[in-house]
Amino acid sequence: MIILGVESSCDDTAAAVLKGDVVASNIISSQLAHREFGGVVPELASREHDRRVVSVVQRALEEANIKKSDLDLVAATAGPGLIGATLVGLNFAQAFAYALCKPFVPINHIEAHIFSTFIEPPFPSFPFVSLTVSGGHTMLAIVQDDLSYKVIGRTIDDAAGEAFDKTGKMLGLPYPAGPVIDKLARQGDPNFHKFPQALTKGYEENFDFSFSGLKTSVQTYLASQSPEFIETHRADLCASIQDAITSVLVLKTMRAAAKFGVRTISVAGGVSANSELRRKFEQACAEKGFSLHVPKPIYSTDNAAMIASLAKLKAERGRLDSPLRYDHSAFASFQA
Ligand code: KG4
Ligand code: ZN
């Protein structure tokens, strides 16, 4: 089966082709136009997607060495995401499928992250605990073989990625600050300052997350220090902030696995690219003898291979809930 995936829910215009189990192409065009604004500007994102989507899809087909007519299925992110941005990729992909008379499958972006550990083997075995940590979402779920999942916890305020990006901004780092903090933290001391880890002590049975207190704490701490002190200790502060965020994520995920008797853990979404988060999970899972699955960093952040891959998983299980199948017979008779 050959599937084209399209993703445009935020600031990456992406298209990928899946040939059977193999990612034959994975094109990601990241929009740098937002940098000067310190965050994603929705209208700018829509216009950038509009400018890029045709060439990105074209490159994905070329790199996969296939013709449009070789496609069996077209899939695109249908939400959640920035509405205008999502609509560009979604409408393009639907029109593309319509013109080719191919079935079209709408894909939920968060679900695509959850199942991104199935893009490349070794795949997690079911049931597994899934931690999805991105710029907009932080979610813990128990996932079953039929691709159904039960959400057991989510953030009650900021997402983990937002916590990285917003505290990074306070430190004067460019957007998105997550990868920059990851890099700077390697030279820093994670015990330099203990930032709060919310909903942990006394919340053993609670799998929700909260990062707004951390944000306030970082802001208050920085306000009490001189610019020279912050400059000198930027790496230590990055390491301390990163430690607070990643410790909570690992602690709650491991607690969930223990409570629900599940020994397989999958971590996905942009923040799963974080090297300290990976290290902490590797250590915790090795100690417990759990099996850990984290996608390659290129599949952690937004990409279209995960969109095509989830469409494939659904197709294999006969779970393409009413894919749109375009019938051109009416059009043909109109032409005649
Ligand atoms: O999944 P994603 O690409 O987009 C959304 O669906 O939101 O996630 C983007 C988020 C941003 O907040 C970014 O700072 C964060 O993932 N991120 C990281 C790293 N790489 C990306 N956070 C920490 N460490 C990283 N290495
Ligand atoms: Zn995402």
mmCIF file of C-alpha atoms and ligand atoms in Angstrom:
data_model
loop_
_atom_site.group_PDB
_atom_site.id
_atom_site.type_symbol
_atom_site.label_atom_id
_atom_site.label_comp_id
_atom_site.label_asym_id
_atom_site.label_seq_id
_atom_site.Cartn_x
_atom_site.Cartn_y
_atom_site.Cartn_z
ATOM 1 C CA MET A 1 0.000 0.000 0.000
ATOM 2 C CA ILE A 2 1.364 3.461 -0.939
ATOM 3 C CA ILE A 3 0.154 6.345 1.250
ATOM 4 C CA LEU A 4 0.736 10.090 1.006
ATOM 5 C CA GLY A 5 0.606 11.948 4.337
ATOM 6 C CA VAL A 6 0.265 15.728 4.656
ATOM 7 C CA GLU A 7 0.752 17.786 7.852
ATOM 8 C CA SER A 8 0.246 21.544 8.319
ATOM 9 C CA SER A 9 -1.255 21.998 11.801
ATOM 10 C CA CYS A 10 1.387 24.413 13.119
ATOM 11 C CA ASP A 11 4.564 25.831 11.568
ATOM 12 C CA ASP A 12 5.908 22.853 9.594
ATOM 13 C CA THR A 13 4.681 22.134 6.091
ATOM 14 C CA ALA A 14 5.267 18.408 5.696
ATOM 15 C CA ALA A 15 4.540 15.589 3.268
ATOM 16 C CA ALA A 16 5.679 11.963 3.342
ATOM 17 C CA VAL A 17 5.195 8.814 1.327
ATOM 18 C CA LEU A 18 4.903 5.432 2.987
ATOM 19 C CA LYS A 19 5.549 2.430 0.714
ATOM 20 C CA GLY A 20 4.412 -0.616 2.641
ATOM 21 C CA ASP A 21 6.322 -0.401 5.938
ATOM 22 C CA VAL A 22 9.025 1.892 4.595
ATOM 23 C CA VAL A 23 9.131 5.690 4.774
ATOM 24 C CA ALA A 24 10.122 6.409 1.164
ATOM 25 C CA SER A 25 10.237 10.184 1.673
ATOM 26 C CA ASN A 26 9.758 12.564 4.590
ATOM 27 C CA ILE A 27 9.865 16.246 3.599
ATOM 28 C CA ILE A 28 9.601 18.892 6.328
ATOM 29 C CA SER A 29 9.726 22.569 5.459
ATOM 30 C CA SER A 30 10.011 24.502 8.742
ATOM 31 C CA GLN A 31 8.831 28.097 8.737
ATOM 32 C CA LEU A 32 11.510 30.429 10.057
ATOM 33 C CA ALA A 33 9.365 33.536 9.485
ATOM 34 C CA HIS A 34 7.988 33.306 13.052
ATOM 35 C CA ARG A 35 11.363 33.652 14.774
ATOM 36 C CA GLU A 36 11.307 37.442 15.054
ATOM 37 C CA PHE A 37 7.898 37.273 16.801
ATOM 38 C CA GLY A 38 8.982 34.792 19.509
ATOM 39 C CA GLY A 39 6.148 32.365 18.722
ATOM 40 C CA VAL A 40 3.989 31.088 15.865
ATOM 41 C CA VAL A 41 1.836 33.778 14.217
ATOM 42 C CA PRO A 42 -1.271 31.888 12.969
ATOM 43 C CA GLU A 43 -2.012 34.010 9.885
ATOM 44 C CA LEU A 44 1.629 33.969 8.833
ATOM 45 C CA ALA A 45 1.652 30.168 9.245
ATOM 46 C CA SER A 46 -1.396 29.759 6.961
ATOM 47 C CA ARG A 47 0.189 31.899 4.242
ATOM 48 C CA GLU A 48 3.519 30.072 4.472
ATOM 49 C CA HIS A 49 1.760 26.688 4.188
ATOM 50 C CA ASP A 50 -0.139 27.974 1.179
ATOM 51 C CA ARG A 51 3.134 29.015 -0.466
ATOM 52 C CA ARG A 52 4.884 25.698 0.213
ATOM 53 C CA VAL A 53 2.361 22.870 0.195
ATOM 54 C CA VAL A 54 2.444 22.116 -3.558
ATOM 55 C CA SER A 55 6.231 21.944 -3.809
ATOM 56 C CA VAL A 56 6.547 19.969 -0.554
ATOM 57 C CA VAL A 57 4.099 17.309 -1.804
ATOM 58 C CA GLN A 58 5.825 17.280 -5.184
ATOM 59 C CA ARG A 59 9.212 16.691 -3.524
ATOM 60 C CA ALA A 60 7.760 13.894 -1.375
ATOM 61 C CA LEU A 61 6.475 12.097 -4.509
ATOM 62 C CA GLU A 62 9.746 12.653 -6.391
ATOM 63 C CA GLU A 63 11.952 11.436 -3.537
ATOM 64 C CA ALA A 64 9.759 8.365 -3.133
ATOM 65 C CA ASN A 65 10.135 7.827 -6.872
ATOM 66 C CA ILE A 66 6.420 7.385 -7.491
ATOM 67 C CA LYS A 67 3.734 8.903 -9.705
ATOM 68 C CA LYS A 68 0.570 10.442 -8.274
ATOM 69 C CA SER A 69 -1.433 7.606 -9.789
ATOM 70 C CA ASP A 70 0.592 5.042 -7.746
ATOM 71 C CA LEU A 71 -0.972 6.301 -4.499
ATOM 72 C CA ASP A 72 -3.573 4.091 -2.797
ATOM 73 C CA LEU A 73 -4.564 6.524 -0.088
ATOM 74 C CA VAL A 74 -4.133 10.194 0.864
ATOM 75 C CA ALA A 75 -4.147 11.217 4.550
ATOM 76 C CA ALA A 76 -3.843 14.636 6.189
ATOM 77 C CA THR A 77 -4.009 16.195 9.635
ATOM 78 C CA ALA A 78 -7.567 17.373 10.257
ATOM 79 C CA GLY A 79 -6.875 18.829 13.749
ATOM 80 C CA PRO A 80 -6.212 19.752 16.441
ATOM 81 C CA GLY A 81 -4.035 22.646 15.346
ATOM 82 C CA LEU A 82 -4.112 26.246 14.186
ATOM 83 C CA ILE A 83 -7.330 26.362 12.207
ATOM 84 C CA GLY A 84 -6.129 28.300 9.162
ATOM 85 C CA ALA A 85 -2.845 26.383 8.993
ATOM 86 C CA THR A 86 -4.543 22.986 9.300
ATOM 87 C CA LEU A 87 -7.089 23.873 6.631
ATOM 88 C CA VAL A 88 -4.393 24.595 4.040
ATOM 89 C CA GLY A 89 -2.906 21.076 4.143
ATOM 90 C CA LEU A 90 -6.275 19.413 4.710
ATOM 91 C CA ASN A 91 -7.981 21.126 1.783
ATOM 92 C CA PHE A 92 -5.010 20.601 -0.481
ATOM 93 C CA ALA A 93 -4.821 16.889 0.350
ATOM 94 C CA GLN A 94 -8.575 16.416 -0.055
ATOM 95 C CA ALA A 95 -8.595 18.157 -3.426
ATOM 96 C CA PHE A 96 -5.549 16.128 -4.471
ATOM 97 C CA ALA A 97 -7.297 12.862 -3.532
ATOM 98 C CA TYR A 98 -10.478 14.015 -5.259
ATOM 99 C CA ALA A 99 -8.639 14.787 -8.498
ATOM 100 C CA LEU A 100 -6.932 11.381 -8.398
ATOM 101 C CA CYS A 101 -10.093 9.463 -7.387
ATOM 102 C CA LYS A 102 -8.229 8.111 -4.344
ATOM 103 C CA PRO A 103 -9.720 7.603 -0.862
ATOM 104 C CA PHE A 104 -8.944 10.326 1.664
ATOM 105 C CA VAL A 105 -8.444 9.794 5.418
ATOM 106 C CA PRO A 106 -8.526 12.624 7.990
ATOM 107 C CA ILE A 107 -6.033 12.058 10.829
ATOM 108 C CA ASN A 108 -5.992 13.418 14.382
ATOM 109 C CA HIS A 109 -2.607 15.070 15.001
ATOM 110 C CA ILE A 110 -2.275 13.921 18.626
ATOM 111 C CA GLU A 111 -3.164 10.344 17.708
ATOM 112 C CA ALA A 112 -0.517 10.500 14.979
ATOM 113 C CA HIS A 113 2.046 11.466 17.652
ATOM 114 C CA ILE A 114 0.840 8.631 19.950
ATOM 115 C CA PHE A 115 1.363 6.052 17.183
ATOM 116 C CA SER A 116 4.586 7.579 15.815
ATOM 117 C CA THR A 117 6.491 4.779 17.605
ATOM 118 C CA PHE A 118 5.067 2.508 14.857
ATOM 119 C CA ILE A 119 6.851 4.325 12.016
ATOM 120 C CA GLU A 120 9.952 2.197 12.517
ATOM 121 C CA PRO A 121 10.498 -1.087 14.384
ATOM 122 C CA PRO A 122 10.853 -2.273 17.107
ATOM 123 C CA PHE A 123 7.169 -1.512 17.746
ATOM 124 C CA PRO A 124 5.669 -1.331 21.238
ATOM 125 C CA SER A 125 3.489 -4.260 22.246
ATOM 126 C CA PHE A 126 -0.066 -3.616 23.432
ATOM 127 C CA PRO A 127 -1.232 -2.441 25.858
ATOM 128 C CA PHE A 128 1.282 0.355 26.417
ATOM 129 C CA VAL A 129 1.463 3.581 28.403
ATOM 130 C CA SER A 130 1.773 6.508 26.019
ATOM 131 C CA LEU A 131 3.210 9.874 27.030
ATOM 132 C CA THR A 132 2.625 12.505 24.339
ATOM 133 C CA VAL A 133 4.525 15.724 24.947
ATOM 134 C CA SER A 134 4.369 18.457 22.340
ATOM 135 C CA GLY A 135 4.108 22.234 22.104
ATOM 136 C CA GLY A 136 0.353 22.152 22.612
ATOM 137 C CA HIS A 137 -0.370 18.888 24.431
ATOM 138 C CA THR A 138 0.774 16.791 27.360
ATOM 139 C CA MET A 139 -1.147 13.569 27.690
ATOM 140 C CA LEU A 140 -0.838 10.173 29.383
ATOM 141 C CA ALA A 141 -2.921 7.330 27.968
ATOM 142 C CA ILE A 142 -3.227 3.540 28.017
ATOM 143 C CA VAL A 143 -3.324 2.292 24.427
ATOM 144 C CA GLN A 144 -4.976 -0.963 23.279
ATOM 145 C CA ASP A 145 -4.434 -3.220 20.260
ATOM 146 C CA ASP A 146 -7.512 -1.885 18.424
ATOM 147 C CA LEU A 147 -5.876 1.588 18.561
ATOM 148 C CA SER A 148 -8.365 2.747 21.178
ATOM 149 C CA TYR A 149 -6.900 4.560 24.173
ATOM 150 C CA LYS A 150 -7.983 5.791 27.566
ATOM 151 C CA VAL A 151 -6.656 9.189 28.601
ATOM 152 C CA ILE A 152 -5.584 8.978 32.256
ATOM 153 C CA GLY A 153 -3.953 12.387 32.576
ATOM 154 C CA ARG A 154 -3.239 15.626 30.776
ATOM 155 C CA THR A 155 -1.942 19.088 31.555
ATOM 156 C CA ILE A 156 -4.292 21.360 33.425
ATOM 157 C CA ASP A 157 -2.510 24.473 32.108
ATOM 158 C CA ASP A 158 0.657 24.724 29.975
ATOM 159 C CA ALA A 159 1.967 21.885 27.827
ATOM 160 C CA ALA A 160 5.481 20.537 28.492
ATOM 161 C CA GLY A 161 6.744 22.082 25.225
ATOM 162 C CA GLU A 162 5.214 25.408 26.210
ATOM 163 C CA ALA A 163 7.004 25.211 29.570
ATOM 164 C CA PHE A 164 10.312 24.839 27.698
ATOM 165 C CA ASP A 165 9.477 27.586 25.198
ATOM 166 C CA LYS A 166 8.150 30.134 27.713
ATOM 167 C CA THR A 167 10.862 29.712 30.346
ATOM 168 C CA GLY A 168 13.434 29.764 27.531
ATOM 169 C CA LYS A 169 12.001 33.066 26.341
ATOM 170 C CA MET A 170 12.468 34.448 29.881
ATOM 171 C CA LEU A 171 16.145 33.448 29.567
ATOM 172 C CA GLY A 172 16.361 35.333 26.269
ATOM 173 C CA LEU A 173 16.464 32.198 24.084
ATOM 174 C CA PRO A 174 14.930 32.122 20.581
ATOM 175 C CA TYR A 175 11.678 30.276 19.738
ATOM 176 C CA PRO A 176 11.304 27.311 19.939
ATOM 177 C CA ALA A 177 13.452 27.239 23.074
ATOM 178 C CA GLY A 178 13.085 23.483 23.767
ATOM 179 C CA PRO A 179 15.953 22.320 21.545
ATOM 180 C CA VAL A 180 18.147 25.266 22.666
ATOM 181 C CA ILE A 181 17.609 24.466 26.363
ATOM 182 C CA ASP A 182 18.403 20.807 25.574
ATOM 183 C CA LYS A 183 21.754 21.855 24.071
ATOM 184 C CA LEU A 184 22.740 24.469 26.679
ATOM 185 C CA ALA A 185 21.727 22.195 29.569
ATOM 186 C CA ARG A 186 24.477 19.719 28.615
ATOM 187 C CA GLN A 187 27.030 22.186 30.064
ATOM 188 C CA GLY A 188 24.909 23.031 33.125
ATOM 189 C CA ASP A 189 24.219 21.708 36.627
ATOM 190 C CA PRO A 190 20.666 20.317 37.014
ATOM 191 C CA ASN A 191 20.909 20.775 40.814
ATOM 192 C CA PHE A 192 21.877 24.462 40.567
ATOM 193 C CA HIS A 193 18.349 25.515 41.569
ATOM 194 C CA LYS A 194 15.370 23.309 42.452
ATOM 195 C CA PHE A 195 12.334 24.498 40.512
ATOM 196 C CA PRO A 196 8.913 23.108 41.544
ATOM 197 C CA GLN A 197 7.568 19.788 40.282
ATOM 198 C CA ALA A 198 3.812 20.214 40.574
ATOM 199 C CA LEU A 199 1.261 17.497 41.404
ATOM 200 C CA THR A 200 3.858 14.966 42.546
ATOM 201 C CA LYS A 201 4.066 14.651 46.369
ATOM 202 C CA GLY A 202 0.667 13.593 47.694
ATOM 203 C CA TYR A 203 -0.655 13.097 44.150
ATOM 204 C CA GLU A 204 0.446 9.463 43.662
ATOM 205 C CA GLU A 205 -2.843 8.498 41.960
ATOM 206 C CA ASN A 206 -3.139 11.684 39.918
ATOM 207 C CA PHE A 207 -1.751 11.618 36.368
ATOM 208 C CA ASP A 208 -2.428 15.232 35.413
ATOM 209 C CA PHE A 209 0.386 17.717 34.877
ATOM 210 C CA SER A 210 0.779 21.403 35.677
ATOM 211 C CA PHE A 211 3.586 23.655 34.469
ATOM 212 C CA SER A 212 2.269 27.149 35.147
ATOM 213 C CA GLY A 213 3.768 27.179 38.674
ATOM 214 C CA LEU A 214 7.181 26.364 37.222
ATOM 215 C CA LYS A 215 6.811 29.288 34.828
ATOM 216 C CA THR A 216 5.969 31.696 37.662
ATOM 217 C CA SER A 217 8.782 30.299 39.780
ATOM 218 C CA VAL A 218 11.338 30.826 36.981
ATOM 219 C CA GLN A 219 10.037 34.354 36.405
ATOM 220 C CA THR A 220 10.240 35.248 40.112
ATOM 221 C CA TYR A 221 13.697 33.710 40.431
ATOM 222 C CA LEU A 222 15.070 35.550 37.390
ATOM 223 C CA ALA A 223 13.594 38.853 38.582
ATOM 224 C CA SER A 224 15.594 38.520 41.798
ATOM 225 C CA GLN A 225 18.919 38.027 39.977
ATOM 226 C CA SER A 226 21.208 40.428 38.111
ATOM 227 C CA PRO A 227 21.572 40.157 34.290
ATOM 228 C CA GLU A 228 25.253 39.223 34.833
ATOM 229 C CA PHE A 229 24.293 36.350 37.160
ATOM 230 C CA ILE A 230 21.726 35.061 34.639
ATOM 231 C CA GLU A 231 24.248 35.338 31.810
ATOM 232 C CA THR A 232 26.935 33.465 33.814
ATOM 233 C CA HIS A 233 24.520 30.729 34.896
ATOM 234 C CA ARG A 234 22.386 30.370 31.750
ATOM 235 C CA ALA A 235 23.446 26.742 31.215
ATOM 236 C CA ASP A 236 22.836 25.888 34.912
ATOM 237 C CA LEU A 237 19.372 27.457 34.732
ATOM 238 C CA CYS A 238 18.575 25.557 31.516
ATOM 239 C CA ALA A 239 19.687 22.298 33.153
ATOM 240 C CA SER A 240 17.615 23.033 36.296
ATOM 241 C CA ILE A 241 14.460 23.922 34.328
ATOM 242 C CA GLN A 242 14.904 20.880 32.093
ATOM 243 C CA ASP A 243 15.373 18.670 35.155
ATOM 244 C CA ALA A 244 12.121 19.934 36.735
ATOM 245 C CA ILE A 245 10.090 19.301 33.558
ATOM 246 C CA THR A 246 11.587 15.932 32.624
ATOM 247 C CA SER A 247 11.541 14.548 36.200
ATOM 248 C CA VAL A 248 7.766 15.062 36.476
ATOM 249 C CA LEU A 249 7.133 13.512 33.062
ATOM 250 C CA VAL A 250 9.139 10.390 33.894
ATOM 251 C CA LEU A 251 7.800 10.061 37.462
ATOM 252 C CA LYS A 252 4.134 10.237 36.425
ATOM 253 C CA THR A 253 4.584 7.906 33.453
ATOM 254 C CA MET A 254 6.339 5.292 35.594
ATOM 255 C CA ARG A 255 3.657 5.606 38.280
ATOM 256 C CA ALA A 256 0.961 5.087 35.632
ATOM 257 C CA ALA A 257 2.721 1.963 34.330
ATOM 258 C CA ALA A 258 2.898 0.554 37.880
ATOM 259 C CA LYS A 259 -0.732 1.363 38.668
ATOM 260 C CA PHE A 260 -2.106 -0.148 35.453
ATOM 261 C CA GLY A 261 0.307 -3.103 35.384
ATOM 262 C CA VAL A 262 1.727 -2.183 31.974
ATOM 263 C CA ARG A 263 5.383 -2.883 31.135
ATOM 264 C CA THR A 264 5.720 -1.087 27.793
ATOM 265 C CA ILE A 265 6.188 2.677 27.522
ATOM 266 C CA SER A 266 6.004 4.883 24.455
ATOM 267 C CA VAL A 267 7.069 8.539 24.520
ATOM 268 C CA ALA A 268 6.287 10.795 21.545
ATOM 269 C CA GLY A 269 5.759 14.403 20.441
ATOM 270 C CA GLY A 270 8.291 17.223 20.004
ATOM 271 C CA VAL A 271 9.546 17.144 23.616
ATOM 272 C CA SER A 272 10.389 13.428 23.272
ATOM 273 C CA ALA A 273 13.364 14.643 21.194
ATOM 274 C CA ASN A 274 14.833 15.972 24.473
ATOM 275 C CA SER A 275 18.053 14.119 25.273
ATOM 276 C CA GLU A 276 17.653 14.340 29.071
ATOM 277 C CA LEU A 277 14.068 13.047 28.898
ATOM 278 C CA ARG A 278 15.291 10.101 26.816
ATOM 279 C CA ARG A 279 18.153 9.432 29.230
ATOM 280 C CA LYS A 280 15.883 9.520 32.286
ATOM 281 C CA PHE A 281 13.339 7.191 30.625
ATOM 282 C CA GLU A 282 16.083 4.787 29.487
ATOM 283 C CA GLN A 283 17.402 4.611 33.050
ATOM 284 C CA ALA A 284 13.967 4.232 34.683
ATOM 285 C CA CYS A 285 12.828 1.554 32.204
ATOM 286 C CA ALA A 286 16.127 -0.364 32.471
ATOM 287 C CA GLU A 287 15.732 -0.438 36.271
ATOM 288 C CA LYS A 288 12.204 -1.875 36.000
ATOM 289 C CA GLY A 289 12.864 -4.137 33.000
ATOM 290 C CA PHE A 290 10.274 -2.214 30.948
ATOM 291 C CA SER A 291 10.381 -1.928 27.195
ATOM 292 C CA LEU A 292 10.809 1.714 26.050
ATOM 293 C CA HIS A 293 9.854 3.127 22.637
ATOM 294 C CA VAL A 294 10.741 6.648 21.523
ATOM 295 C CA PRO A 295 10.710 7.697 17.848
ATOM 296 C CA LYS A 296 13.832 9.053 16.143
ATOM 297 C CA PRO A 297 14.039 12.845 16.799
ATOM 298 C CA ILE A 298 12.945 13.531 13.189
ATOM 299 C CA TYR A 299 9.688 11.639 13.946
ATOM 300 C CA SER A 300 9.297 13.218 17.423
ATOM 301 C CA THR A 301 8.660 16.725 16.137
ATOM 302 C CA ASP A 302 5.903 17.431 13.609
ATOM 303 C CA ASN A 303 6.194 15.359 10.450
ATOM 304 C CA ALA A 304 3.937 13.745 7.867
ATOM 305 C CA ALA A 305 5.370 10.206 8.098
ATOM 306 C CA MET A 306 3.368 9.837 11.327
ATOM 307 C CA ILE A 307 0.199 10.908 9.478
ATOM 308 C CA ALA A 308 0.702 8.321 6.713
ATOM 309 C CA SER A 309 1.769 5.713 9.264
ATOM 310 C CA LEU A 310 -1.400 6.071 11.364
ATOM 311 C CA ALA A 311 -3.506 5.869 8.182
ATOM 312 C CA LYS A 312 -1.732 2.565 7.440
ATOM 313 C CA LEU A 313 -2.307 1.200 10.967
ATOM 314 C CA LYS A 314 -6.001 2.077 10.698
ATOM 315 C CA ALA A 315 -6.288 0.566 7.212
ATOM 316 C CA GLU A 316 -4.650 -2.670 8.430
ATOM 317 C CA ARG A 317 -7.225 -2.933 11.206
ATOM 318 C CA GLY A 318 -10.152 -1.981 8.988
ATOM 319 C CA ARG A 319 -10.572 1.133 11.100
ATOM 320 C CA LEU A 320 -10.668 3.796 8.404
ATOM 321 C CA ASP A 321 -13.852 5.290 9.809
ATOM 322 C CA SER A 322 -15.641 6.233 6.592
ATOM 323 C CA PRO A 323 -12.733 7.355 4.406
ATOM 324 C CA LEU A 324 -13.955 9.764 1.773
ATOM 325 C CA ARG A 325 -14.177 7.912 -1.535
ATOM 326 C CA TYR A 326 -14.603 10.219 -4.447
ATOM 327 C CA ASP A 327 -16.971 9.170 -7.216
ATOM 328 C CA HIS A 328 -16.384 11.078 -10.399
ATOM 329 C CA SER A 329 -19.237 9.498 -12.361
ATOM 330 C CA ALA A 330 -21.453 12.540 -11.851
ATOM 331 C CA PHE A 331 -18.659 14.754 -13.065
ATOM 332 C CA ALA A 332 -18.091 12.494 -16.093
ATOM 333 C CA SER A 333 -21.748 12.643 -17.132
ATOM 334 C CA PHE A 334 -21.730 16.407 -16.638
ATOM 335 C CA GLN A 335 -18.719 16.616 -18.982
ATOM 336 C CA ALA A 336 -20.449 14.467 -21.579
HETATM 337 O O1 KG4 B 1 5.248 17.974 18.337
HETATM 338 P P1 KG4 B 1 5.792 19.320 17.999
HETATM 339 O O2 KG4 B 1 6.820 19.412 16.900
HETATM 340 O O3 KG4 B 1 4.648 20.331 17.624
HETATM 341 C C1 KG4 B 1 3.409 20.354 18.280
HETATM 342 O O4 KG4 B 1 2.547 19.522 17.954
HETATM 343 O O5 KG4 B 1 3.311 21.199 19.202
HETATM 344 O O6 KG4 B 1 6.389 19.919 19.362
HETATM 345 C C2 KG4 B 1 7.002 21.169 19.399
HETATM 346 C C3 KG4 B 1 7.523 21.378 20.804
HETATM 347 C C4 KG4 B 1 8.067 22.787 21.042
HETATM 348 O O7 KG4 B 1 7.542 23.268 22.252
HETATM 349 C C5 KG4 B 1 9.570 22.560 21.148
HETATM 350 O O8 KG4 B 1 10.245 23.482 21.985
HETATM 351 C C6 KG4 B 1 9.617 21.165 21.726
HETATM 352 O O9 KG4 B 1 8.598 20.464 21.066
HETATM 353 N N1 KG4 B 1 10.909 20.502 21.484
HETATM 354 C C7 KG4 B 1 11.788 20.200 22.460
HETATM 355 C C8 KG4 B 1 12.905 19.618 21.826
HETATM 356 N N2 KG4 B 1 12.662 19.566 20.465
HETATM 357 C C9 KG4 B 1 11.437 20.117 20.285
HETATM 358 N N3 KG4 B 1 11.711 20.384 23.786
HETATM 359 C C10 KG4 B 1 12.773 19.986 24.518
HETATM 360 N N4 KG4 B 1 13.887 19.433 23.979
HETATM 361 C C11 KG4 B 1 13.992 19.227 22.658
HETATM 362 N N5 KG4 B 1 15.101 18.669 22.151
HETATM 363 ZN ZN ZN B 2 2.745 17.925 16.995
#
